């Protein structure tokens, strides 16, 4: 902590644009934003010349230590939030899990136990509901009112693991309509996927590439559409489609939004950049690195261009990572000889800010929209604004100095995530996180780590700003 200081000479970027300004930090919060040179003189200064001064990024979709397929996501709250901080992230929202048969509050308590005292940056929780029972519906009210949890994830995929049927989904949506919570949907038709998986395995198709081939975009679009219809039946309960990967699913979201529906969606860096063909070209079992759900899509279709366009038009409101890392050794390798046993997930909590900045450099996104999709909208969508997601007086002093002339090289040899490979191995991209400040404390300074485990605090969230 530096007490009071002035971040001077930089260009402050927010969702409405960029302008030169000096930012006064006092303790844990932002005290004032001044026209250049108008701030106090007798104060410590941080030189931000040549850099963008942006709100600390908010990753609204991470899975630290997620239990999956007999193993756990390899980043703990310690390693994962430290890696996040290196990447310019100052808040994550992780998914606490209620397993089938478990009391919701017990699942939440277990998640608090994993995170508390271990986080380098601030964190909040969504709740995954594993079974919508009368008790779980009551728990939804209690979590909104007392626990600062205003969003609940349901799965139309993974029968027998996380899956909820349509009746359960409808009941949870009705409850959300009543208490103001957001329903977050993993929209893939799980029972249909399971048929395709079984048939592929019976044909002897066991390689990683068959993960993607057995999850065609039609089954994402159908589930997305069904979720939108169900939310309509539940009096237009607010619905947020997670990790949207494909053109046809995007069409469903865009059509609903054109009708003024309460429907939002996020995508992730992997769907903006990586393709099924990256996986197809990988030798042997290497393709397992890119196994995630929803899966990567073909470069021969228009998915990536459509998703970038969706980000510009706001049919996609947020970019999150779905950070869910597994090592190749002992984890992804569980699926040797059977792709359906490969734990699903890609780790990228450290790289989202840089990967999306490359979209600015490539002319696919404006500077303002970059900040909006990685920081401001996730904060507003999930009830943390204006404390998070904006550089304004009274907001937490979560600030990133971003060097547009820097370069970032992504490699498992240098990244900070607990993962023995990278989905972006060897990629060189423009831009570099230079300095990261969390509630007035320097976590990264000129690229060097200054943070500490335990600095991060639990953020109790309110209802979404996007409720109508
Ligand atoms: N998708 C993944 O890739 N991993 C974990 C859960 C999910 O929905
Ligand atoms: Zn999911
Ligand atoms: Zn996820």
Coordinates of C-alpha atoms and ligand atoms in Angstrom, one line a residue:
X1 CA 0.0 0.0 0.0
X2 CA 1.3 3.4 -0.9
X3 CA -1.3 5.6 1.0
X4 CA -2.0 8.4 -1.5
X5 CA -0.6 8.7 -4.9
X6 CA -1.3 10.3 -8.3
X7 CA -1.1 8.2 -11.5
X8 CA 0.1 10.9 -13.9
X9 CA 0.5 11.3 -17.6
X10 CA -1.5 8.3 -18.9
X11 CA -4.6 8.0 -21.0
X12 CA -7.6 6.9 -19.0
X13 CA -9.9 4.5 -20.9
X14 CA -13.4 3.6 -20.0
X15 CA -16.5 2.4 -21.9
X16 CA -17.3 5.9 -23.3
X17 CA -13.8 6.5 -24.6
X18 CA -10.3 7.5 -23.9
X19 CA -8.8 10.8 -22.6
X20 CA -5.6 12.0 -21.0
X21 CA -6.2 12.3 -17.2
X22 CA -4.5 11.9 -13.8
X23 CA -6.0 9.6 -11.2
X24 CA -5.7 10.2 -7.5
X25 CA -5.7 7.2 -5.3
X26 CA -6.3 7.6 -1.6
X27 CA -6.0 4.3 0.4
X28 CA -8.2 1.7 -1.1
X29 CA -10.3 3.9 -3.4
X30 CA -10.1 6.4 -6.2
X31 CA -10.4 9.9 -4.8
X32 CA -10.5 12.0 -8.0
X33 CA -9.8 12.1 -11.7
X34 CA -8.1 15.3 -12.9
X35 CA -7.5 17.0 -16.2
X36 CA -3.8 16.5 -17.0
X37 CA -1.6 18.4 -14.5
X38 CA -4.5 19.7 -12.4
X39 CA -4.0 17.2 -9.5
X40 CA -2.2 17.9 -6.3
X41 CA 1.6 18.6 -6.6
X42 CA 2.9 17.6 -3.2
X43 CA 2.2 13.9 -3.6
X44 CA 3.9 10.8 -4.7
X45 CA 3.4 10.2 -8.4
X46 CA 3.3 7.1 -10.6
X47 CA 4.4 7.9 -14.2
X48 CA 1.9 6.5 -16.7
X49 CA 3.3 8.2 -19.7
X50 CA 2.6 6.3 -22.9
X51 CA 0.3 3.9 -21.1
X52 CA -3.4 3.3 -20.9
X53 CA -4.9 3.5 -17.5
X54 CA -7.8 1.1 -17.4
X55 CA -10.1 -0.3 -14.7
X56 CA -8.8 -3.7 -13.3
X57 CA -10.3 -6.4 -15.4
X58 CA -13.1 -8.5 -14.1
X59 CA -13.2 -12.2 -15.1
X60 CA -16.8 -13.3 -14.4
X61 CA -16.2 -17.0 -15.2
X62 CA -13.5 -19.0 -13.5
X63 CA -13.3 -22.6 -12.1
X64 CA -10.5 -22.8 -9.5
X65 CA -10.2 -26.3 -8.2
X66 CA -13.4 -27.5 -10.0
X67 CA -14.0 -31.2 -9.5
X68 CA -14.4 -32.7 -13.0
X69 CA -14.1 -36.3 -14.3
X70 CA -12.4 -37.7 -11.2
X71 CA -9.8 -34.8 -10.9
X72 CA -9.8 -31.1 -10.0
X73 CA -9.0 -28.0 -12.1
X74 CA -5.2 -27.5 -11.5
X75 CA -5.2 -23.9 -10.3
X76 CA -6.0 -23.3 -6.7
X77 CA -7.3 -19.9 -5.6
X78 CA -3.7 -19.1 -4.7
X79 CA -2.1 -20.0 -8.1
X80 CA -5.1 -19.0 -10.2
X81 CA -5.6 -15.5 -8.7
X82 CA -1.9 -14.8 -8.8
X83 CA -1.8 -15.7 -12.5
X84 CA -5.0 -13.6 -13.0
X85 CA -3.2 -10.6 -11.4
X86 CA -0.3 -10.9 -13.7
X87 CA -2.8 -10.7 -16.5
X88 CA -4.4 -7.5 -15.3
X89 CA -7.4 -9.0 -13.6
X90 CA -8.3 -7.6 -10.2
X91 CA -11.6 -9.4 -9.6
X92 CA -12.8 -12.9 -10.5
X93 CA -16.2 -14.5 -10.0
X94 CA -15.7 -18.2 -9.5
X95 CA -18.4 -20.9 -9.5
X96 CA -19.2 -22.4 -6.2
X97 CA -20.6 -25.9 -6.7
X98 CA -23.6 -27.6 -5.2
X99 CA -23.1 -31.3 -6.0
X100 CA -26.1 -33.6 -6.6
X101 CA -27.7 -34.3 -3.2
X102 CA -25.7 -31.7 -1.4
X103 CA -27.2 -28.8 0.6
X104 CA -26.6 -25.6 -1.4
X105 CA -25.2 -23.8 1.7
X106 CA -22.7 -26.6 2.3
X107 CA -21.4 -26.4 -1.2
X108 CA -21.0 -22.6 -0.7
X109 CA -19.2 -23.0 2.6
X110 CA -16.8 -25.5 1.0
X111 CA -16.0 -22.9 -1.7
X112 CA -15.4 -20.2 0.9
X113 CA -13.0 -22.5 2.7
X114 CA -11.0 -23.0 -0.5
X115 CA -10.8 -19.3 -1.3
X116 CA -10.6 -17.5 2.0
X117 CA -7.1 -16.3 2.8
X118 CA -5.7 -17.7 -0.4
X119 CA -6.7 -15.0 -3.0
X120 CA -4.3 -12.4 -4.4
X121 CA -7.2 -10.3 -5.8
X122 CA -10.8 -9.8 -4.9
X123 CA -13.3 -12.5 -5.7
X124 CA -17.0 -13.2 -5.7
X125 CA -19.0 -16.4 -6.4
X126 CA -21.8 -17.6 -8.6
X127 CA -23.5 -20.7 -7.5
X128 CA -23.8 -23.9 -9.6
X129 CA -27.1 -25.6 -8.8
X130 CA -26.8 -29.4 -9.0
X131 CA -30.4 -30.3 -8.6
X132 CA -33.3 -27.9 -8.3
X133 CA -35.2 -29.1 -5.3
X134 CA -37.6 -27.2 -3.0
X135 CA -34.6 -26.7 -0.6
X136 CA -32.4 -25.4 -3.4
X137 CA -35.1 -22.9 -4.4
X138 CA -35.2 -21.6 -0.9
X139 CA -31.5 -21.4 -0.8
X140 CA -31.5 -19.2 -3.9
X141 CA -33.4 -16.6 -1.9
X142 CA -31.1 -16.9 1.0
X143 CA -28.0 -16.5 -1.1
X144 CA -29.3 -13.4 -2.8
X145 CA -30.4 -11.8 0.5
X146 CA -27.6 -12.8 2.8
X147 CA -24.6 -14.1 0.9
X148 CA -24.0 -11.6 -1.9
X149 CA -24.7 -14.2 -4.6
X150 CA -27.1 -13.0 -7.3
X151 CA -26.4 -15.5 -10.1
X152 CA -27.0 -19.2 -10.5
X153 CA -25.6 -21.5 -13.2
X154 CA -27.6 -24.4 -14.6
X155 CA -26.4 -27.1 -17.0
X156 CA -28.4 -28.4 -19.9
X157 CA -25.3 -30.6 -20.5
X158 CA -23.5 -33.3 -18.5
X159 CA -26.4 -35.7 -17.6
X160 CA -25.6 -37.4 -14.3
X161 CA -23.1 -34.8 -13.3
X162 CA -24.3 -31.2 -13.3
X163 CA -27.4 -31.6 -15.5
X164 CA -30.8 -30.1 -14.8
X165 CA -33.9 -31.1 -16.8
X166 CA -36.3 -28.5 -18.3
X167 CA -38.7 -28.7 -15.4
X168 CA -36.0 -27.9 -13.0
X169 CA -34.7 -25.2 -15.2
X170 CA -38.1 -23.6 -15.4
X171 CA -38.6 -23.7 -11.6
X172 CA -35.2 -22.0 -11.0
X173 CA -36.0 -19.4 -13.6
X174 CA -39.3 -18.6 -11.9
X175 CA -37.5 -18.2 -8.6
X176 CA -34.9 -15.9 -10.3
X177 CA -37.7 -13.8 -11.8
X178 CA -39.1 -13.3 -8.2
X179 CA -35.8 -12.5 -6.4
X180 CA -34.0 -10.7 -9.1
X181 CA -31.2 -13.2 -9.7
X182 CA -29.5 -13.9 -13.0
X183 CA -29.8 -17.4 -14.5
X184 CA -26.5 -18.4 -16.2
X185 CA -26.9 -21.2 -18.7
X186 CA -24.6 -23.9 -20.0
X187 CA -26.5 -24.3 -23.2
X188 CA -25.7 -27.6 -24.9
X189 CA -28.2 -30.5 -25.3
X190 CA -26.4 -33.0 -23.1
X191 CA -28.6 -36.1 -23.7
X192 CA -28.3 -35.7 -27.5
X193 CA -24.5 -35.2 -27.1
X194 CA -24.2 -38.3 -25.0
X195 CA -25.8 -40.4 -27.9
X196 CA -23.3 -39.0 -30.4
X197 CA -20.4 -39.7 -28.0
X198 CA -21.5 -43.3 -27.4
X199 CA -21.9 -43.9 -31.2
X200 CA -18.4 -42.4 -31.9
X201 CA -16.8 -44.6 -29.2
X202 CA -18.6 -47.7 -30.7
X203 CA -17.0 -46.8 -34.1
X204 CA -13.6 -46.7 -32.4
X205 CA -13.3 -42.9 -32.7
X206 CA -11.4 -42.3 -29.5
X207 CA -9.1 -39.3 -30.3
X208 CA -9.5 -35.9 -28.7
X209 CA -10.8 -34.4 -31.9
X210 CA -14.0 -36.4 -31.5
X211 CA -14.9 -34.3 -28.5
X212 CA -15.7 -31.4 -30.8
X213 CA -17.2 -33.5 -33.5
X214 CA -19.7 -35.0 -31.1
X215 CA -20.9 -31.5 -30.0
X216 CA -22.2 -30.0 -33.2
X217 CA -23.3 -26.4 -33.1
X218 CA -26.9 -27.4 -33.7
X219 CA -27.0 -28.8 -30.2
X220 CA -25.7 -25.6 -28.7
X221 CA -28.1 -23.5 -30.8
X222 CA -31.1 -25.8 -29.8
X223 CA -30.2 -25.5 -26.1
X224 CA -29.7 -21.8 -26.4
X225 CA -33.1 -21.4 -28.0
X226 CA -34.8 -23.7 -25.5
X227 CA -33.3 -21.7 -22.6
X228 CA -34.6 -18.5 -24.2
X229 CA -38.1 -19.9 -24.6
X230 CA -38.1 -21.3 -21.0
X231 CA -37.0 -17.9 -19.7
X232 CA -39.9 -16.3 -21.6
X233 CA -42.3 -18.7 -19.9
X234 CA -40.8 -17.7 -16.6
X235 CA -42.0 -14.1 -17.2
X236 CA -38.7 -13.1 -19.0
X237 CA -36.4 -14.0 -16.2
X238 CA -32.9 -12.6 -16.8
X239 CA -30.9 -15.1 -18.7
X240 CA -27.1 -15.1 -19.4
X241 CA -25.7 -17.7 -21.9
X242 CA -22.2 -18.6 -20.8
X243 CA -19.3 -19.5 -23.2
X244 CA -21.2 -19.0 -26.4
X245 CA -19.1 -20.5 -29.2
X246 CA -21.0 -20.7 -32.4
X247 CA -22.8 -18.7 -35.1
X248 CA -26.2 -20.5 -34.8
X249 CA -26.3 -20.0 -31.0
X250 CA -25.4 -16.3 -31.5
X251 CA -28.3 -16.0 -34.0
X252 CA -30.7 -17.2 -31.2
X253 CA -29.4 -14.6 -28.8
X254 CA -29.4 -11.8 -31.3
X255 CA -33.1 -12.6 -32.3
X256 CA -34.1 -12.6 -28.6
X257 CA -32.3 -9.3 -28.0
X258 CA -33.9 -7.8 -31.1
X259 CA -37.3 -8.6 -29.5
X260 CA -36.2 -6.7 -26.4
X261 CA -35.8 -9.8 -24.3
X262 CA -33.8 -10.0 -21.1
X263 CA -31.1 -12.2 -22.7
X264 CA -27.3 -11.7 -22.5
X265 CA -24.3 -13.7 -23.6
X266 CA -20.6 -14.0 -23.1
X267 CA -17.9 -15.5 -25.2
X268 CA -14.3 -16.5 -24.4
X269 CA -10.9 -15.9 -26.0
X270 CA -10.7 -19.5 -27.2
X271 CA -13.7 -19.1 -29.4
X272 CA -12.5 -15.8 -30.8
X273 CA -9.1 -17.2 -31.8
X274 CA -8.8 -21.0 -31.7
X275 CA -10.4 -23.6 -34.0
X276 CA -11.2 -27.2 -34.4
X277 CA -8.5 -27.3 -37.0
X278 CA -5.8 -26.3 -34.4
X279 CA -6.9 -29.4 -32.6
X280 CA -7.1 -31.6 -35.7
X281 CA -3.5 -30.6 -36.7
X282 CA -2.1 -31.6 -33.3
X283 CA 0.0 -34.8 -33.2
X284 CA -1.2 -37.8 -31.2
X285 CA -3.0 -36.9 -28.0
X286 CA -1.9 -33.2 -28.0
X287 CA -5.4 -32.2 -29.2
X288 CA -6.5 -32.8 -25.6
X289 CA -5.2 -29.4 -24.7
X290 CA -8.0 -27.8 -26.6
X291 CA -10.8 -30.0 -25.2
X292 CA -13.4 -27.7 -23.6
X293 CA -17.1 -27.4 -23.6
X294 CA -18.6 -25.7 -25.5
X295 CA -16.0 -26.9 -28.0
X296 CA -13.8 -25.1 -30.5
X297 CA -15.5 -24.6 -33.9
X298 CA -14.3 -25.0 -37.5
X299 CA -12.4 -22.3 -39.2
X300 CA -14.2 -23.1 -42.4
X301 CA -17.4 -21.7 -41.0
X302 CA -17.9 -18.0 -39.9
X303 CA -17.9 -18.5 -36.2
X304 CA -15.0 -16.3 -35.3
X305 CA -16.0 -13.4 -37.5
X306 CA -19.5 -13.6 -36.2
X307 CA -18.4 -13.6 -32.6
X308 CA -16.2 -10.5 -33.1
X309 CA -19.2 -8.8 -34.7
X310 CA -21.4 -9.9 -31.8
X311 CA -19.0 -8.2 -29.4
X312 CA -19.3 -5.0 -31.4
X313 CA -23.1 -5.1 -31.6
X314 CA -23.5 -6.1 -27.9
X315 CA -25.2 -9.4 -28.7
X316 CA -22.2 -10.6 -26.8
X317 CA -21.9 -8.4 -23.7
X318 CA -18.9 -9.9 -21.9
X319 CA -15.7 -11.8 -22.5
X320 CA -14.8 -14.2 -19.7
X321 CA -12.3 -17.0 -19.8
X322 CA -14.2 -20.1 -18.4
X323 CA -10.7 -20.6 -16.9
X324 CA -10.7 -24.4 -16.1
X325 CA -7.1 -25.6 -16.4
X326 CA -6.0 -29.3 -16.4
X327 CA -2.4 -30.5 -16.9
X328 CA -1.7 -33.0 -19.6
X329 CA 0.1 -35.2 -17.2
X330 CA -2.3 -37.3 -15.0
X331 CA -5.3 -35.1 -15.9
X332 CA -6.0 -34.6 -19.6
X333 CA -4.3 -38.1 -20.0
X334 CA -7.2 -39.6 -18.2
X335 CA -8.8 -39.5 -21.6
X336 CA -6.1 -41.5 -23.5
X337 CA -8.0 -44.0 -25.6
X338 CA -11.4 -42.4 -24.7
X339 CA -11.9 -38.7 -25.5
X340 CA -15.0 -38.6 -23.3
X341 CA -12.8 -39.0 -20.2
X342 CA -10.6 -36.0 -21.0
X343 CA -11.4 -33.3 -18.4
X344 CA -13.0 -30.3 -20.2
X345 CA -11.4 -27.0 -19.9
X346 CA -8.8 -24.4 -21.1
X347 CA -6.8 -22.2 -18.8
X348 CA -6.5 -18.5 -19.8
X349 CA -7.3 -16.3 -16.8
X350 CA -3.8 -14.7 -17.4
X351 CA -4.2 -13.9 -21.1
X352 CA -7.7 -12.5 -21.7
X353 CA -6.8 -8.8 -21.4
X354 CA -3.9 -9.2 -23.8
X355 CA -5.8 -11.4 -26.3
X356 CA -8.7 -9.0 -26.5
X357 CA -6.3 -6.0 -26.8
X358 CA -5.0 -7.8 -29.9
X359 CA -8.5 -7.4 -31.2
X360 CA -8.1 -3.7 -30.8
X361 CA -4.8 -3.7 -32.7
X362 CA -6.4 -5.8 -35.5
X363 CA -9.3 -3.3 -35.8
X364 CA -11.9 -5.7 -34.6
X365 CA -12.8 -3.9 -31.4
X366 CA -12.6 -0.2 -30.2
X367 CA -10.5 0.7 -27.3
X368 CA -13.6 1.6 -25.3
X369 CA -15.3 -1.6 -26.2
X370 CA -12.2 -3.6 -25.1
X371 CA -12.5 -2.1 -21.6
X372 CA -16.3 -2.4 -21.5
X373 CA -16.3 -6.2 -22.4
X374 CA -13.5 -7.2 -20.0
X375 CA -14.2 -4.9 -17.1
X376 CA -17.2 -2.6 -17.0
X377 CA -20.0 -4.8 -18.3
X378 CA -19.0 -7.9 -16.2
X379 CA -19.0 -5.6 -13.1
X380 CA -22.5 -4.2 -14.1
X381 CA -23.9 -7.5 -15.2
X382 CA -23.1 -9.2 -11.9
X383 CA -23.8 -6.4 -9.3
X384 CA -20.4 -5.1 -8.5
X385 CA -20.6 -1.7 -10.2
X386 CA -19.5 1.1 -9.6
X387 CA -17.2 -0.4 -7.0
X388 CA -15.5 -2.5 -9.8
X389 CA -15.2 -2.0 -13.5
X390 CA -14.7 1.8 -13.7
X391 CA -12.2 4.5 -12.9
X392 CA -14.3 7.0 -11.0
X393 CA -14.2 8.8 -7.6
X394 CA -15.4 6.4 -4.9
X395 CA -14.6 3.2 -6.9
X396 CA -12.1 0.7 -5.6
X397 CA -8.6 1.6 -6.7
X398 CA -8.4 -1.4 -9.0
X399 CA -6.3 0.0 -11.8
X400 CA -4.1 -1.4 -14.6
X401 CA -1.4 0.5 -16.5
X402 CA -1.3 -1.1 -19.9
X403 CA 1.6 -0.6 -22.3
X404 CA 0.3 -0.6 -25.9
X405 CA 3.8 -0.8 -27.3
X406 CA 4.8 -3.8 -25.2
X407 CA 4.6 -7.3 -26.5
X408 CA 3.4 -10.5 -24.8
X409 CA 4.7 -13.9 -25.6
X410 CA 2.5 -16.7 -24.3
X411 CA 4.2 -20.0 -23.2
X412 CA 3.8 -22.6 -20.5
X413 CA 7.4 -21.9 -19.7
X414 CA 6.6 -18.4 -18.6
X415 CA 3.0 -18.3 -17.7
X416 CA 1.9 -18.3 -14.0
X417 CA -1.0 -20.6 -14.2
X418 CA -0.5 -24.1 -12.8
X419 CA -0.7 -25.8 -16.1
X420 CA 2.0 -27.8 -18.0
X421 CA 0.9 -26.5 -21.4
X422 CA -0.8 -23.5 -23.1
X423 CA -3.5 -23.4 -25.6
X424 CA -1.7 -20.4 -27.1
X425 CA 1.9 -21.8 -26.9
X426 CA 4.3 -19.6 -28.7
X427 CA 1.8 -16.8 -29.6
X428 CA 3.2 -13.3 -29.7
X429 CA 0.7 -10.5 -29.3
X430 CA 0.7 -6.8 -29.0
X431 CA 0.3 -5.0 -25.7
X432 CA 1.5 -5.8 -22.2
X433 CA 0.2 -5.5 -18.7
X434 CA 2.7 -3.2 -16.9
X435 CA 1.3 -2.4 -13.5
X436 CA -1.6 -3.8 -11.5
X437 CA -3.2 -2.1 -8.5
X438 CA -5.8 -3.8 -6.4
X439 CA -7.6 -1.6 -3.8
X440 CA -4.7 0.8 -3.8
X441 CA -2.0 -2.0 -3.3
X442 CA 0.6 -2.6 -6.0
X443 CA 0.2 -6.3 -7.1
X444 CA 2.4 -6.0 -10.2
X445 CA 4.8 -3.1 -10.8
X446 CA 6.7 -2.7 -14.0
X447 CA 6.1 -6.4 -14.6
X448 CA 7.4 -7.6 -11.2
X449 CA 5.2 -9.3 -8.7
X450 CA 4.5 -7.5 -5.5
X451 CA 1.2 -9.1 -4.4
X452 CA 0.5 -11.5 -1.7
X453 CA -1.9 -14.3 -1.0
X454 CA -4.6 -13.2 1.4
X455 CA -4.9 -9.7 0.0
X456 CA -8.0 -10.6 -2.0
X457 CA -11.3 -10.1 -0.3
X458 CA -14.7 -11.7 -0.9
X459 CA -17.0 -9.3 -2.7
X460 CA -20.7 -9.5 -1.8
X461 CA -22.6 -8.7 -5.0
X462 CA -25.9 -7.0 -5.5
X463 CA -28.4 -7.6 -8.3
X464 CA -27.5 -7.1 -11.9
X465 CA -27.6 -3.5 -13.2
X466 CA -29.3 -4.9 -16.4
X467 CA -32.5 -6.0 -14.7
X468 CA -35.7 -4.6 -16.1
Ligands
LIG1 N1 -16.8 -26.4 -19.6 C1 -15.5 -26.7 -19.5 O1 -14.9 -26.6 -20.5 N2 -15.0 -27.0 -18.3 C2 -15.8 -27.0 -17.1 C3 -17.2 -26.8 -17.2 C4 -17.7 -26.4 -18.5 O2 -18.8 -26.1 -18.7
LIG2 ZN1 -20.3 -24.4 -18.8
LIG3 ZN1 -17.5 -22.8 -17.0

